[in-house]
PDB file of C-alpha atoms in Angstrom:
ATOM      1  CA  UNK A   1      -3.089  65.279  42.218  1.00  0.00           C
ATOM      2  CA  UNK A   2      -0.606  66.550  40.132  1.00  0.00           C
ATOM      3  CA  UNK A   3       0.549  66.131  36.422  1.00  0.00           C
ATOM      4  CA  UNK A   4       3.901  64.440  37.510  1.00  0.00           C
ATOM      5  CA  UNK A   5       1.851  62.214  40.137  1.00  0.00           C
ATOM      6  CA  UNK A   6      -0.621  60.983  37.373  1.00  0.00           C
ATOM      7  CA  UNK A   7       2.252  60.544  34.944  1.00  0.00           C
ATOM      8  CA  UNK A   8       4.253  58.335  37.827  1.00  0.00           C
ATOM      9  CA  UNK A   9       1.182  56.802  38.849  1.00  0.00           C
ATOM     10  CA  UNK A  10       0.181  55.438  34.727  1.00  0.00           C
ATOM     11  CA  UNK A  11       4.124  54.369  34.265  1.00  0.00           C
ATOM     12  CA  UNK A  12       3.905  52.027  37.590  1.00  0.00           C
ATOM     13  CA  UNK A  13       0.178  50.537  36.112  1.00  0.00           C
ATOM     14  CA  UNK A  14       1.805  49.883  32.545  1.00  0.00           C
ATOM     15  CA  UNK A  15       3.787  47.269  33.460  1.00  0.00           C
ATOM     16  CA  UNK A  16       1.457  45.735  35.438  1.00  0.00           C
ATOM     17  CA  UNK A  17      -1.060  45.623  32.802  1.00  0.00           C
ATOM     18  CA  UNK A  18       1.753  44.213  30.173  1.00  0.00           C
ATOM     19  CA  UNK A  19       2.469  41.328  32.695  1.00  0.00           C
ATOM     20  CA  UNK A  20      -0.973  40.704  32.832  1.00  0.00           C
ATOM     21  CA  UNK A  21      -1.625  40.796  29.259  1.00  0.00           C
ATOM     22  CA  UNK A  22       1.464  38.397  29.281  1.00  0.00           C
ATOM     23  CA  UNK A  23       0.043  35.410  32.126  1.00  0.00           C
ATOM     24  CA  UNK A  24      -3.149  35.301  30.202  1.00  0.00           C
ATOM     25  CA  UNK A  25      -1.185  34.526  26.906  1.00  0.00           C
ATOM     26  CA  UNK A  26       0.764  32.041  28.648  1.00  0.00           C
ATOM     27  CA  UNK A  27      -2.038  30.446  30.343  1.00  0.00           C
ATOM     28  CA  UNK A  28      -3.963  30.474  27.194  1.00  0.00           C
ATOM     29  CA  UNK A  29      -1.285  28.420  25.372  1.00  0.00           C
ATOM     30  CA  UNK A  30      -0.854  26.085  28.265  1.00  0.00           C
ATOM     31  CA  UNK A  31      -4.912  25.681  27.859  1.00  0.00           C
ATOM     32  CA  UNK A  32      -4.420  25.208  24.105  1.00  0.00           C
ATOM     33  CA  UNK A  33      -1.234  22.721  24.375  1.00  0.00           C
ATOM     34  CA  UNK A  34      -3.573  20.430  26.691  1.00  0.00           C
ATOM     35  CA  UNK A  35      -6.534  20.301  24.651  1.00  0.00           C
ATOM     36  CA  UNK A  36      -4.157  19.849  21.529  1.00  0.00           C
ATOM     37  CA  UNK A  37      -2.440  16.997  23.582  1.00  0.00           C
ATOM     38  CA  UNK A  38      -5.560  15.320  24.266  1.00  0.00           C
ATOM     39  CA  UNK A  39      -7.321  15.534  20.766  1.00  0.00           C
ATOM     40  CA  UNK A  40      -4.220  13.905  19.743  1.00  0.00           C
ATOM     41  CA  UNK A  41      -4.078  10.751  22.242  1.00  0.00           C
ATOM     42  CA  UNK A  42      -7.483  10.232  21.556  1.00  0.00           C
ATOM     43  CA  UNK A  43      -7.513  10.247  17.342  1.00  0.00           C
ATOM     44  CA  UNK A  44      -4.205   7.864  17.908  1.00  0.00           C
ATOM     45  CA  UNK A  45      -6.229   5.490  20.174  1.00  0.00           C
ATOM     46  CA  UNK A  46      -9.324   5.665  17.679  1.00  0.00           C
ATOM     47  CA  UNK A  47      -7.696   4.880  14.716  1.00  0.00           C
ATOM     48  CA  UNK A  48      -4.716   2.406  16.260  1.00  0.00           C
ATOM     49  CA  UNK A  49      -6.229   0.868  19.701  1.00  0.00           C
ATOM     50  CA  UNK A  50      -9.546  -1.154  17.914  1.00  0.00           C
ATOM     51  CA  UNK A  51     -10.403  -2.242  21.081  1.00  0.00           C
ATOM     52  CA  UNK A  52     -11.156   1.384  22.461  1.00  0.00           C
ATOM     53  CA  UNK A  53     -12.600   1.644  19.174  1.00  0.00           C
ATOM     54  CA  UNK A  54     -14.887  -0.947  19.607  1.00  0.00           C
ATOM     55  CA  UNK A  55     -15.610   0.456  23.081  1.00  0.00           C
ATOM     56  CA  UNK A  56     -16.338   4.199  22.013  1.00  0.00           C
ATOM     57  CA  UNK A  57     -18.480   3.019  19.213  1.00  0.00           C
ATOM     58  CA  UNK A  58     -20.517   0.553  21.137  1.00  0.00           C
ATOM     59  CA  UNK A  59     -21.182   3.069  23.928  1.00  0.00           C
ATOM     60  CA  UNK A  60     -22.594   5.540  21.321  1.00  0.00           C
ATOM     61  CA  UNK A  61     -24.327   2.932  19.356  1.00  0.00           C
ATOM     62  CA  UNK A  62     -25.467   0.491  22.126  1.00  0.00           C
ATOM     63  CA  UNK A  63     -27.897  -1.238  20.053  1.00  0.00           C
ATOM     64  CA  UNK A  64     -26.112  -2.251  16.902  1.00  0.00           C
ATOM     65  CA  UNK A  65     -24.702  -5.527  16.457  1.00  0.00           C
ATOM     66  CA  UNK A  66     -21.452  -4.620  14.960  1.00  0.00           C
ATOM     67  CA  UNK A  67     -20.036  -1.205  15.268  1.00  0.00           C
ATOM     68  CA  UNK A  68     -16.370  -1.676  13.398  1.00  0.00           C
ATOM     69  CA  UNK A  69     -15.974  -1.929  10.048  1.00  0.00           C
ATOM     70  CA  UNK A  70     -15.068  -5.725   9.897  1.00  0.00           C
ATOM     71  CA  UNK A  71     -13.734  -5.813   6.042  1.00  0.00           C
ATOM     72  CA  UNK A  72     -10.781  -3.809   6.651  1.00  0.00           C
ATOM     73  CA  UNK A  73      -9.014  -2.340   9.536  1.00  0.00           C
ATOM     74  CA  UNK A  74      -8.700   1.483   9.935  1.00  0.00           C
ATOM     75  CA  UNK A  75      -4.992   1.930   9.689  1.00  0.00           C
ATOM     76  CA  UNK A  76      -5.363   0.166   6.546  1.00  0.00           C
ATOM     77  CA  UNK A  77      -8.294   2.534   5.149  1.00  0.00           C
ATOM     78  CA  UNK A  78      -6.218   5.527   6.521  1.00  0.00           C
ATOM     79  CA  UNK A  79      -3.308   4.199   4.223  1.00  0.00           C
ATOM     80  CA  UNK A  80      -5.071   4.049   1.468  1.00  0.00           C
ATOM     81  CA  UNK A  81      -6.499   6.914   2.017  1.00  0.00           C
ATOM     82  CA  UNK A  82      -3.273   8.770   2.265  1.00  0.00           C
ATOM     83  CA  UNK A  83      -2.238   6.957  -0.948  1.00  0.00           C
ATOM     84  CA  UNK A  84      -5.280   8.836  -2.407  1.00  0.00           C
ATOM     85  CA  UNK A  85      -4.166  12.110  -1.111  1.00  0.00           C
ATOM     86  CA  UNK A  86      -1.074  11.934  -2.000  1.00  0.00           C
ATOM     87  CA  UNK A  87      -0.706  10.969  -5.215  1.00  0.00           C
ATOM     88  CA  UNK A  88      -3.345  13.647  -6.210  1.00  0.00           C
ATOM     89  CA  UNK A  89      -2.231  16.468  -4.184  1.00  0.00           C
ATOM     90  CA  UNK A  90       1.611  15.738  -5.692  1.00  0.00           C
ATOM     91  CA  UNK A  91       0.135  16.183  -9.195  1.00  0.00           C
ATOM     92  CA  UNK A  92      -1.869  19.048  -8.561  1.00  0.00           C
ATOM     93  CA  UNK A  93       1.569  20.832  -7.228  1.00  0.00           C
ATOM     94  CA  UNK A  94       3.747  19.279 -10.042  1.00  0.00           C
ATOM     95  CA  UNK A  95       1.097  20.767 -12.566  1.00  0.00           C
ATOM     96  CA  UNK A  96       0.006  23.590 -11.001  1.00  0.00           C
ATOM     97  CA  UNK A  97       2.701  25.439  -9.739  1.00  0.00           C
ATOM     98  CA  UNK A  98       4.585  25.519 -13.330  1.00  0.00           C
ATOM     99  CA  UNK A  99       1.157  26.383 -15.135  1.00  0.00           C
ATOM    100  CA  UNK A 100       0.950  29.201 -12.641  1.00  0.00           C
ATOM    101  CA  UNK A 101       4.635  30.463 -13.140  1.00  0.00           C
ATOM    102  CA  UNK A 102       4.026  29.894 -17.191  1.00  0.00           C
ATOM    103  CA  UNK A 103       0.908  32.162 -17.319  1.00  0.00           C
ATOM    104  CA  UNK A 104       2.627  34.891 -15.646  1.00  0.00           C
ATOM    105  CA  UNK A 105       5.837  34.985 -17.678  1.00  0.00           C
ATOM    106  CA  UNK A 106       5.705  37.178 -20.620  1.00  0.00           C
ATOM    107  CA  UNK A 107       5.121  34.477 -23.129  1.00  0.00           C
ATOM    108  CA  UNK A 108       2.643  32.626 -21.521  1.00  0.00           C
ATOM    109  CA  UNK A 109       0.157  35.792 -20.360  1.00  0.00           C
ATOM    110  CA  UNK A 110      -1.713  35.221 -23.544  1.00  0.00           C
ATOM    111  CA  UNK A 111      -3.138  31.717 -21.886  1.00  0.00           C
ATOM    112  CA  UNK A 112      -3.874  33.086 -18.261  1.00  0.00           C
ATOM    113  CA  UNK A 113      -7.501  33.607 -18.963  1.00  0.00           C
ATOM    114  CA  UNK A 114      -7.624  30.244 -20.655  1.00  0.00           C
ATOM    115  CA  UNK A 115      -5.791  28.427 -17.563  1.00  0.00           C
ATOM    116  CA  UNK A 116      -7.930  30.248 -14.909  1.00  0.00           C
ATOM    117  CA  UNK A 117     -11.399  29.546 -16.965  1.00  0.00           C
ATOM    118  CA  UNK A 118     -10.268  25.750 -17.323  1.00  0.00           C
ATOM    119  CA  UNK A 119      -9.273  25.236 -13.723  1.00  0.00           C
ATOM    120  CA  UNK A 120     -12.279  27.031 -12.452  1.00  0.00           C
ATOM    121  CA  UNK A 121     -14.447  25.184 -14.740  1.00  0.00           C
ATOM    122  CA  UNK A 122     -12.388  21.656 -13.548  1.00  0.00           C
ATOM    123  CA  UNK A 123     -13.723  22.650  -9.670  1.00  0.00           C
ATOM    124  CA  UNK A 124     -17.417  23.172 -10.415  1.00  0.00           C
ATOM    125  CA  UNK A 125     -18.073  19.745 -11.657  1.00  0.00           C
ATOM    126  CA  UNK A 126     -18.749  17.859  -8.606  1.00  0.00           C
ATOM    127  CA  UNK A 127     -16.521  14.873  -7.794  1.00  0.00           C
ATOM    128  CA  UNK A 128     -18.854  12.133  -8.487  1.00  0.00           C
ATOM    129  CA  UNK A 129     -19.470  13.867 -11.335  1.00  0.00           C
ATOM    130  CA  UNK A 130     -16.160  13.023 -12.502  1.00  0.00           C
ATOM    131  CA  UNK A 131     -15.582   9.524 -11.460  1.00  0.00           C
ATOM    132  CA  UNK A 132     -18.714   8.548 -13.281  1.00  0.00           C
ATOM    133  CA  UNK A 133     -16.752  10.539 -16.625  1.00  0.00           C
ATOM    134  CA  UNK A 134     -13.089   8.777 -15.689  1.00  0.00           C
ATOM    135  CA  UNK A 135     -14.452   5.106 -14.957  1.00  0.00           C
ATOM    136  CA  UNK A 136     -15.515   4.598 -18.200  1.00  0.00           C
ATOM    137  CA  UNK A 137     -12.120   5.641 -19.819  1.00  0.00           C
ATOM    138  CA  UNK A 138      -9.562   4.279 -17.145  1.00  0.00           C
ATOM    139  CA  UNK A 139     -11.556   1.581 -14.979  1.00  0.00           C
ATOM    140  CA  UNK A 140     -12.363   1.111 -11.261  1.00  0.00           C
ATOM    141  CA  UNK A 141     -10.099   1.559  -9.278  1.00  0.00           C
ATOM    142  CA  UNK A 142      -7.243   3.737  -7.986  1.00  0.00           C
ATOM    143  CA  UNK A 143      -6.827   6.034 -11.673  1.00  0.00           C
ATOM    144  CA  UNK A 144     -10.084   7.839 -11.705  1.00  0.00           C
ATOM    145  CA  UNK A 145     -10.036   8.443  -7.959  1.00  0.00           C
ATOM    146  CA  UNK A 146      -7.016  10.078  -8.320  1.00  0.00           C
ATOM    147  CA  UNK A 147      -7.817  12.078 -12.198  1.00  0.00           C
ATOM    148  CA  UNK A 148     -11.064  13.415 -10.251  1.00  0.00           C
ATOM    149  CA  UNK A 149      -9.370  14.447  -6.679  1.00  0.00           C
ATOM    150  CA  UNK A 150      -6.645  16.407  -9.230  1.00  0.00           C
ATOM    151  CA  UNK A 151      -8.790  18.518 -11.370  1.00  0.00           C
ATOM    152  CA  UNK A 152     -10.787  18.953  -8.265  1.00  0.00           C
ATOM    153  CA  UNK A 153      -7.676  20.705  -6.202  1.00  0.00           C
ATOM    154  CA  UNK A 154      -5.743  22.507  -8.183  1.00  0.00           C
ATOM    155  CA  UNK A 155      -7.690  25.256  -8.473  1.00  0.00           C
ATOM    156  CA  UNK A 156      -6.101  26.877  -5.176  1.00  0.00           C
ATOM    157  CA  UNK A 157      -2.420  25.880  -6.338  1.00  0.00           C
ATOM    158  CA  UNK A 158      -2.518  27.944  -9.596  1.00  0.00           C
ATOM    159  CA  UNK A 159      -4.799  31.097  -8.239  1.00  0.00           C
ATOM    160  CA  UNK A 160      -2.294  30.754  -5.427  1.00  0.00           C
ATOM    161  CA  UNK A 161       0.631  30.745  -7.583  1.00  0.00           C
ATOM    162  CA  UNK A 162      -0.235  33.364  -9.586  1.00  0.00           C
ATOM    163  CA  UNK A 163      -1.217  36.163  -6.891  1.00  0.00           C
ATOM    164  CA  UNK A 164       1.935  35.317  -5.054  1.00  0.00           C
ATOM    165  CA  UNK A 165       4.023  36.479  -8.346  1.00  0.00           C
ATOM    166  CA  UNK A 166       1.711  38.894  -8.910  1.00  0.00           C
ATOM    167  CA  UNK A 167       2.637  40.592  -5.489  1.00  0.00           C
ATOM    168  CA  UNK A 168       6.207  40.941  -5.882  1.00  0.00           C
ATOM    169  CA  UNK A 169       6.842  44.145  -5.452  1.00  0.00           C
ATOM    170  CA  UNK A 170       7.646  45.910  -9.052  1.00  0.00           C
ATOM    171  CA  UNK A 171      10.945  47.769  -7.376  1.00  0.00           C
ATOM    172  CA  UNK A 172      12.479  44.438  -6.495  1.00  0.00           C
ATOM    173  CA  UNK A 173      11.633  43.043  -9.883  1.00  0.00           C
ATOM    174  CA  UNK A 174      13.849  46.583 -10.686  1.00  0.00           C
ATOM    175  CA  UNK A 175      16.555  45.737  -8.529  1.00  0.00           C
ATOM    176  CA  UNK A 176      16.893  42.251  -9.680  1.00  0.00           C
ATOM    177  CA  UNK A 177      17.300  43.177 -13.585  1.00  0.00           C
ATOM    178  CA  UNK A 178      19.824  46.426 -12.498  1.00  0.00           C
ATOM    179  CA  UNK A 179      22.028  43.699 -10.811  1.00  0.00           C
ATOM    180  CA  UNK A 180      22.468  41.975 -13.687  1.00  0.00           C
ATOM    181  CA  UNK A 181      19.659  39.032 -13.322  1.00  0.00           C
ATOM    182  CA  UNK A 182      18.521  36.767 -15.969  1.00  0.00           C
ATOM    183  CA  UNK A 183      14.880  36.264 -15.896  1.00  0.00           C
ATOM    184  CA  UNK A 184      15.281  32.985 -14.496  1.00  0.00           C
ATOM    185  CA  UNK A 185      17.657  34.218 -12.102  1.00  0.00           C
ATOM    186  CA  UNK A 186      15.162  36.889 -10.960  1.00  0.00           C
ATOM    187  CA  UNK A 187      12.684  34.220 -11.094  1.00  0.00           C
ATOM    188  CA  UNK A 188      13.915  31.469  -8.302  1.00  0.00           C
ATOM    189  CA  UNK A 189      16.036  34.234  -6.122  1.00  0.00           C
ATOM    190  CA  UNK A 190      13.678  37.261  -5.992  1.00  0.00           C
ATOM    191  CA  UNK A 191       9.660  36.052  -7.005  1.00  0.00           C
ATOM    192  CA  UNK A 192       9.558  32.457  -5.716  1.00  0.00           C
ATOM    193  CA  UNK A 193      11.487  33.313  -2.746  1.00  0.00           C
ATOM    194  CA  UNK A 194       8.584  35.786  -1.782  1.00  0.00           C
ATOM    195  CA  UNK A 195       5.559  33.892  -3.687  1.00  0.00           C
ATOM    196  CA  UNK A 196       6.433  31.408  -1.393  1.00  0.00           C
ATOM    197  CA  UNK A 197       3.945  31.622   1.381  1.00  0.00           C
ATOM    198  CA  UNK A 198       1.134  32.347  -0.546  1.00  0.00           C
ATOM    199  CA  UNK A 199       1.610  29.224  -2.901  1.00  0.00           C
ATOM    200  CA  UNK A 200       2.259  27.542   0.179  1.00  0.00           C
ATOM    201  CA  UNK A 201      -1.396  28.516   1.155  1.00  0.00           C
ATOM    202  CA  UNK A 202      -2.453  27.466  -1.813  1.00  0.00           C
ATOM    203  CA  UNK A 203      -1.095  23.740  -1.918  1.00  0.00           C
ATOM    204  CA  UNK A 204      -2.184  23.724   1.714  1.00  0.00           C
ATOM    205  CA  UNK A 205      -5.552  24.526   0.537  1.00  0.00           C
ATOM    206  CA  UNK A 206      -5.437  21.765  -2.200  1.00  0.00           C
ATOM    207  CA  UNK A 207      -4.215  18.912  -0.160  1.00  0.00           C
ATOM    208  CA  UNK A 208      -7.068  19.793   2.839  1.00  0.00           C
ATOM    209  CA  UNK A 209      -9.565  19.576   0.210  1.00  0.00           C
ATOM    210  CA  UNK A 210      -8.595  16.301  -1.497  1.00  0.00           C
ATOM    211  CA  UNK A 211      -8.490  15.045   2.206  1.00  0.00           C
ATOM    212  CA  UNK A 212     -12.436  15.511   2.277  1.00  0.00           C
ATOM    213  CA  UNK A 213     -12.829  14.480  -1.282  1.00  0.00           C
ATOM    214  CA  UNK A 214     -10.934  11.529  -1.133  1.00  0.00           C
ATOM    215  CA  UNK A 215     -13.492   9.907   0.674  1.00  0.00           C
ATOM    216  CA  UNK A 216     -16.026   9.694  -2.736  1.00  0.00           C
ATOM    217  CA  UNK A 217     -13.182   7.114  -4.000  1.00  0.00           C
ATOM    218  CA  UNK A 218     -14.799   4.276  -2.240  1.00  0.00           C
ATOM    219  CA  UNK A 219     -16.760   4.792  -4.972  1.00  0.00           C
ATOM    220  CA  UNK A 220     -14.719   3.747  -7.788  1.00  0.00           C
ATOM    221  CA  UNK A 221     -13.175   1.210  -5.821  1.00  0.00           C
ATOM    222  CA  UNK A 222     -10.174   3.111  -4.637  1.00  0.00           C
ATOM    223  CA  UNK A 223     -10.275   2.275  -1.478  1.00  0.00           C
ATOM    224  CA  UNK A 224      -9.674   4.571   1.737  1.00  0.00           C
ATOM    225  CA  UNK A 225     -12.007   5.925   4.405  1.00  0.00           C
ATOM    226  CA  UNK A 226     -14.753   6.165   2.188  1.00  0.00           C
ATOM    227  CA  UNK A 227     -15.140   2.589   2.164  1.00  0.00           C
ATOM    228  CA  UNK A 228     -16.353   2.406   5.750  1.00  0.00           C
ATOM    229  CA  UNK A 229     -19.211   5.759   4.780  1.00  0.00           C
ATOM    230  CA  UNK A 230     -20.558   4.108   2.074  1.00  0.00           C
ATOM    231  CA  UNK A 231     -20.428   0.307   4.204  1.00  0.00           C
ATOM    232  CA  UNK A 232     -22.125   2.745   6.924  1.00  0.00           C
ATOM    233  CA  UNK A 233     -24.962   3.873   4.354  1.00  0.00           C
ATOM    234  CA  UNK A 234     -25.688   0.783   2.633  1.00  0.00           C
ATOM    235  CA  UNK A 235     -26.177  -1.525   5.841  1.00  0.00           C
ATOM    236  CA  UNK A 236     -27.917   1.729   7.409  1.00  0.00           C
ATOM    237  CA  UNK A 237     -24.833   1.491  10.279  1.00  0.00           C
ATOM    238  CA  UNK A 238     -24.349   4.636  11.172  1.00  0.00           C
ATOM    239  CA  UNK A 239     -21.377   3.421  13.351  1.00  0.00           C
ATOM    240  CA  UNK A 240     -19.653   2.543  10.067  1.00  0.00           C
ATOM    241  CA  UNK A 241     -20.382   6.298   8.891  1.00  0.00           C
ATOM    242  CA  UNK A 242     -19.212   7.388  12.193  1.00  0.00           C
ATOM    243  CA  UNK A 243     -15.807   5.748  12.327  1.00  0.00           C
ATOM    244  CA  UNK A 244     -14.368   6.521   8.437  1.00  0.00           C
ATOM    245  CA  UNK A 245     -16.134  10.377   8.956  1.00  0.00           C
ATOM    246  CA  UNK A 246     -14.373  11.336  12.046  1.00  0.00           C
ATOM    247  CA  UNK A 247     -11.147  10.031  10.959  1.00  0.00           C
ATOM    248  CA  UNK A 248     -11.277  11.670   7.487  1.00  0.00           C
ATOM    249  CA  UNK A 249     -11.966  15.016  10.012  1.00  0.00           C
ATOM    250  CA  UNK A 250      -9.036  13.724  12.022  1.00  0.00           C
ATOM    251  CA  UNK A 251      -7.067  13.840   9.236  1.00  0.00           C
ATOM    252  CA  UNK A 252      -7.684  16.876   7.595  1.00  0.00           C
ATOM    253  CA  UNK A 253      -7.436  18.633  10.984  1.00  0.00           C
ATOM    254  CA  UNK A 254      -4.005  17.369  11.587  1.00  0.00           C
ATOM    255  CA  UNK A 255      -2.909  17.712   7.756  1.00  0.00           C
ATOM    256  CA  UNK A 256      -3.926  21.457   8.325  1.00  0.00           C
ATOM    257  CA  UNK A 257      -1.886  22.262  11.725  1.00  0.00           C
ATOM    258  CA  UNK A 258       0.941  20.448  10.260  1.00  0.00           C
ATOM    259  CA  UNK A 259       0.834  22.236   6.549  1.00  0.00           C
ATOM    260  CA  UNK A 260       0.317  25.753   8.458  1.00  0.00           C
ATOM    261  CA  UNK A 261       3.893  25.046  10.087  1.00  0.00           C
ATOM    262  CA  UNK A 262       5.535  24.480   6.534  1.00  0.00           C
ATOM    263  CA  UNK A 263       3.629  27.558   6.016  1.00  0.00           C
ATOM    264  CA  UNK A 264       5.792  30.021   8.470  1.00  0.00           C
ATOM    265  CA  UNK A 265       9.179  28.719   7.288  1.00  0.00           C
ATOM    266  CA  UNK A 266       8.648  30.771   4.608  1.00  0.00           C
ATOM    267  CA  UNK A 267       9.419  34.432   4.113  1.00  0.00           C
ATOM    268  CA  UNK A 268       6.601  36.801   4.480  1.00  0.00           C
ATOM    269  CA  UNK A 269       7.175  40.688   4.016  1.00  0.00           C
ATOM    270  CA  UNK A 270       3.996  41.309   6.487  1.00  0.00           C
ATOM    271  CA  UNK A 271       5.243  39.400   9.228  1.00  0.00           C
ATOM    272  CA  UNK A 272       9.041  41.078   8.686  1.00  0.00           C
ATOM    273  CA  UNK A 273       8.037  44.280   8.519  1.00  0.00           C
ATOM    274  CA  UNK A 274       6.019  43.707  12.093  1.00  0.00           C
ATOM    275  CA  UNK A 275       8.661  42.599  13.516  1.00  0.00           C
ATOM    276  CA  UNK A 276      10.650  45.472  13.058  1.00  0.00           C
ATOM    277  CA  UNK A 277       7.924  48.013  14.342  1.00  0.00           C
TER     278      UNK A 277
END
């Protein structure tokens, strides 16, 4: 066989190789869009439909005598729940993000050990750990829940914040003060504009965690999913455990997916410089 033959002969098995490559992508994504499609009927029907609640439940738990959480209703624990998250994960951001910009500004680089110690230091108390410090100073309830799920998550906004505008490139920090730029200016049209993404991460990391953590509010008496764990492990119903534990997992899996979209709206210079390869 000749050179020319083997060259002909590799050009005609390219293509079919690249359409190929391409059916198996498709039919992966068709696989993943069903599976997606049915995790999501069935975590509607859990937490909405309590009567295929009841049914799932009492076919895994055949022998105990009640398997739902009769004090409150699971939309309402998921409310409250979100409440929880919320609240918290809005204060992290409010605080976090402006305590990260602050520490990397010229005046404020002085404190940036001090903020990173304090934060880290804020993340390795354990939750519990900090109800039992906030009850005593703002009550049961909704406040402490909310004081210990914030100094819990916003660890990842500020490290988040800060490595973003630390990864601005130094030549467009050049270009923006040759043109003329304030350092405000230079701040909201050339750093946060490319920070973006990664303090996106960051806040996506925060409010994924405080979805988790929430659940130690039931504690203080703030309510949420918690409420049917700790019903669950004080009757010894593991049903109860069962039914505020998968949709906390529900929950965080679905605040994830939708937080990752957010994510890609933003501008990232890895994925533009890919796509012009």
């Amino acid at each position: 066989m000749t050179d020319q033959e083997e060259r002909r002969e590799s050009a005609e098995a390219e293509p079919a190789s690249s359409q190929t490559g391409v059916a198996r992508r498709r039919l992966w994504r068709a696989v993943r869009l069903v599976i997606g499609a049915a995790v999501v009927v069935v975590g509607l029907l859990f937490v909405f439909d309590r009567a295929f609640l009841e049914w799932l439940l009492r076919s895994l738990f055949p022998a105990t005598k009640e398997v739902v959480y009769p004090r409150a209703s699971l939309p309402q624990l998921l409310g409250a729940h979100l409440v929880l998250v919320g609240v918290s994960s809005v204060a992290a951001a409010a605080v976090g993000i402006p305590l990260g910009i602050f520490v990397t500004r010229r005046s404020g680089r002085d404190f940036l050990p001090l903020v990173q110690d304090l934060s880290s230091l804020a993340q390795t108390f354990p939750p519990v750990a900090v109800l039992a410090l906030a009850v005593p100073a703002l009550g049961f309830g909704f406040k402490p829940a909310v004081a210990a799920l914030f100094l819990y998550s916003i660890l990842p906004v500020i490290n988040n914040t800060i490595s973003g505008l630390r990864s601005v490139p130094a030549l467009v920090l050049d270009a923006s003060r040759g043109m003329g730029m304030t350092p405000i200016q230079t701040l909201f049209y050339s750093e946060l504009p490319l920070a973006a993404r990664v303090i996106a991460a960051g806040v996506r990391t925060s409010v994924v965690i405080n979805v988790g953590t929430a659940t130690v509010g039931a504690v203080a008496g703030a309510g949420g999913l918690g409420v049917a764990i700790v019903g669950g492990l004080v009757r010894d119903n593991t049903a109860f455990v069962l039914e505020g534990a998968v949709t906390a997992a529900l929950l965080a899996l679905s605040v994830d997916w939708l937080l990752a979209r957010v994510e890609r709206l933003f501008y990232s210079p890895q994925r533009e410089r890919s796509a012009h390869r």
